[in-house]
Short mmCIF file of C-alpha atoms in Angstrom, two decimals:
data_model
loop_
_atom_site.label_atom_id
_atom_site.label_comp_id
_atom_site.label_asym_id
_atom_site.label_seq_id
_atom_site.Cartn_x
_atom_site.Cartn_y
_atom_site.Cartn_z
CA UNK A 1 70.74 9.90 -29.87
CA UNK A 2 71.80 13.81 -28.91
CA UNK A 3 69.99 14.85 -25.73
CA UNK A 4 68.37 18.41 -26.46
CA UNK A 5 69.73 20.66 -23.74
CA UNK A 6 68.00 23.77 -23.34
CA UNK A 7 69.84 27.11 -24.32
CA UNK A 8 69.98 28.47 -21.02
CA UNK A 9 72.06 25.75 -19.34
CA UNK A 10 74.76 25.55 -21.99
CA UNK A 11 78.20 26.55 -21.16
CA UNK A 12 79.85 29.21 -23.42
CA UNK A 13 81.73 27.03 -25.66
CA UNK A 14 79.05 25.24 -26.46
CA UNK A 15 76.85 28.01 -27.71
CA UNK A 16 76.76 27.66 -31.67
CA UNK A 17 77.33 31.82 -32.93
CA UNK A 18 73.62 32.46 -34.14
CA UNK A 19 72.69 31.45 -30.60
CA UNK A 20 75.30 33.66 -28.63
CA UNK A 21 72.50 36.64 -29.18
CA UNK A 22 69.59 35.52 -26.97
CA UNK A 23 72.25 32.92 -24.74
CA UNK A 24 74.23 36.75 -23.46
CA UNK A 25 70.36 37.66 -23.13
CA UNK A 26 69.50 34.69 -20.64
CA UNK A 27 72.33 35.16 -18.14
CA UNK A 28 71.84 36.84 -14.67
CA UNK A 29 73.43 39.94 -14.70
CA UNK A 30 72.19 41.13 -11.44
CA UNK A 31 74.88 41.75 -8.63
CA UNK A 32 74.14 38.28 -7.18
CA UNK A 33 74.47 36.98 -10.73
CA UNK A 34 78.13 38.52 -11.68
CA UNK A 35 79.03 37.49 -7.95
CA UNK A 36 78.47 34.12 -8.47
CA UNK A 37 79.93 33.93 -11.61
CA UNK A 38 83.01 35.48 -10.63
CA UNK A 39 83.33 32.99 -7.92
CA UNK A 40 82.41 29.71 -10.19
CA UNK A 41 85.33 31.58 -11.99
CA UNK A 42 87.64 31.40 -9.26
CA UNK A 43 86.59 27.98 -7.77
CA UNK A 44 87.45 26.89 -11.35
CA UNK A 45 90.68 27.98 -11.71
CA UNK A 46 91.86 26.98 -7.88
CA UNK A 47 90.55 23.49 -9.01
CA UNK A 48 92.12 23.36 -12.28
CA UNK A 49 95.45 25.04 -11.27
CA UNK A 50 96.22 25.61 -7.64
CA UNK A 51 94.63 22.87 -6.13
CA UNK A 52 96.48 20.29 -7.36
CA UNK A 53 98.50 16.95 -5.69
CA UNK A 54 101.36 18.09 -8.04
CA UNK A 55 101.67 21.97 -8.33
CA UNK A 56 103.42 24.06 -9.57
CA UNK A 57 104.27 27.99 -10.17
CA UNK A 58 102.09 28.00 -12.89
CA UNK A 59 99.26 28.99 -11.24
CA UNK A 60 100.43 31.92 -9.52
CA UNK A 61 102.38 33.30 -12.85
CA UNK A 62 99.12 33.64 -14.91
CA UNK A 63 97.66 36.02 -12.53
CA UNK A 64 101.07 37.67 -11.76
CA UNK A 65 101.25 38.37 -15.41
CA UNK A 66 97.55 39.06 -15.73
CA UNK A 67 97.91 41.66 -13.44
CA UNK A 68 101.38 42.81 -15.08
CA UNK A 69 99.65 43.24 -18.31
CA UNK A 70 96.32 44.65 -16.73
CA UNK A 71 98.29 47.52 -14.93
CA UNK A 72 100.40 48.06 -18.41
CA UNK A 73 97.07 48.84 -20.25
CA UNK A 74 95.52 50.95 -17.87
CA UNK A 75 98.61 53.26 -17.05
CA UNK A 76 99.71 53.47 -20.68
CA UNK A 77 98.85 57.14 -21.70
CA UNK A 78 100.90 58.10 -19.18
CA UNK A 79 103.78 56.16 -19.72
CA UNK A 80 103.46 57.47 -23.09
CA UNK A 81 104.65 60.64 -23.11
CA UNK A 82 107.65 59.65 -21.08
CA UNK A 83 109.00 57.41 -24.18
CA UNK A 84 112.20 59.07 -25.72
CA UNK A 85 111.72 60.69 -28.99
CA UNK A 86 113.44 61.11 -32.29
CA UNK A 87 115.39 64.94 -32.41
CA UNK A 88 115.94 65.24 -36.17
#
């Protein structure tokens, strides 16, 4: 038999779409709330990907090209206008 779990402790992915509404409506979104969501975030993904018996450069590369992409996107209008253009 399913065990009824109420909508405020489901995880993301469990969330069924007409739910997603009033679940973004439940969470915490007071400094201490993002905080400590940012750091379950973190602990996460040292857990899953850095703290490992057999590691690897993995890890590191995501965020290396997280923040390669990140500072692409935010400096893009003015690497813009320093593309070469078409004279003709």
């Amino acid at each position: 038999m399913a065990s009824i779990v109420p909508l405020k402790e489901k995880k993301l992915m469990e969330v069924k779409l007409g739910e997603l509404p009033s679940w973004i409506l439940m969470r915490n979104f007071t400094p201490s709330g993002i905080v400590g969501a940012f750091q379950r975030g973190y602990d996460r993904y040292y857990n899953k990907y850095i703290n490992v018996p057999k590691g690897s450069i993995s890890g590191v590369n995501m965020v290396l090209a997280a923040y390669v992409v990140s500072s692409y996107c935010i400096s893009y209008k003015e690497l813009k206008h320093e593309q070469r253009g078409k004279y003709h």
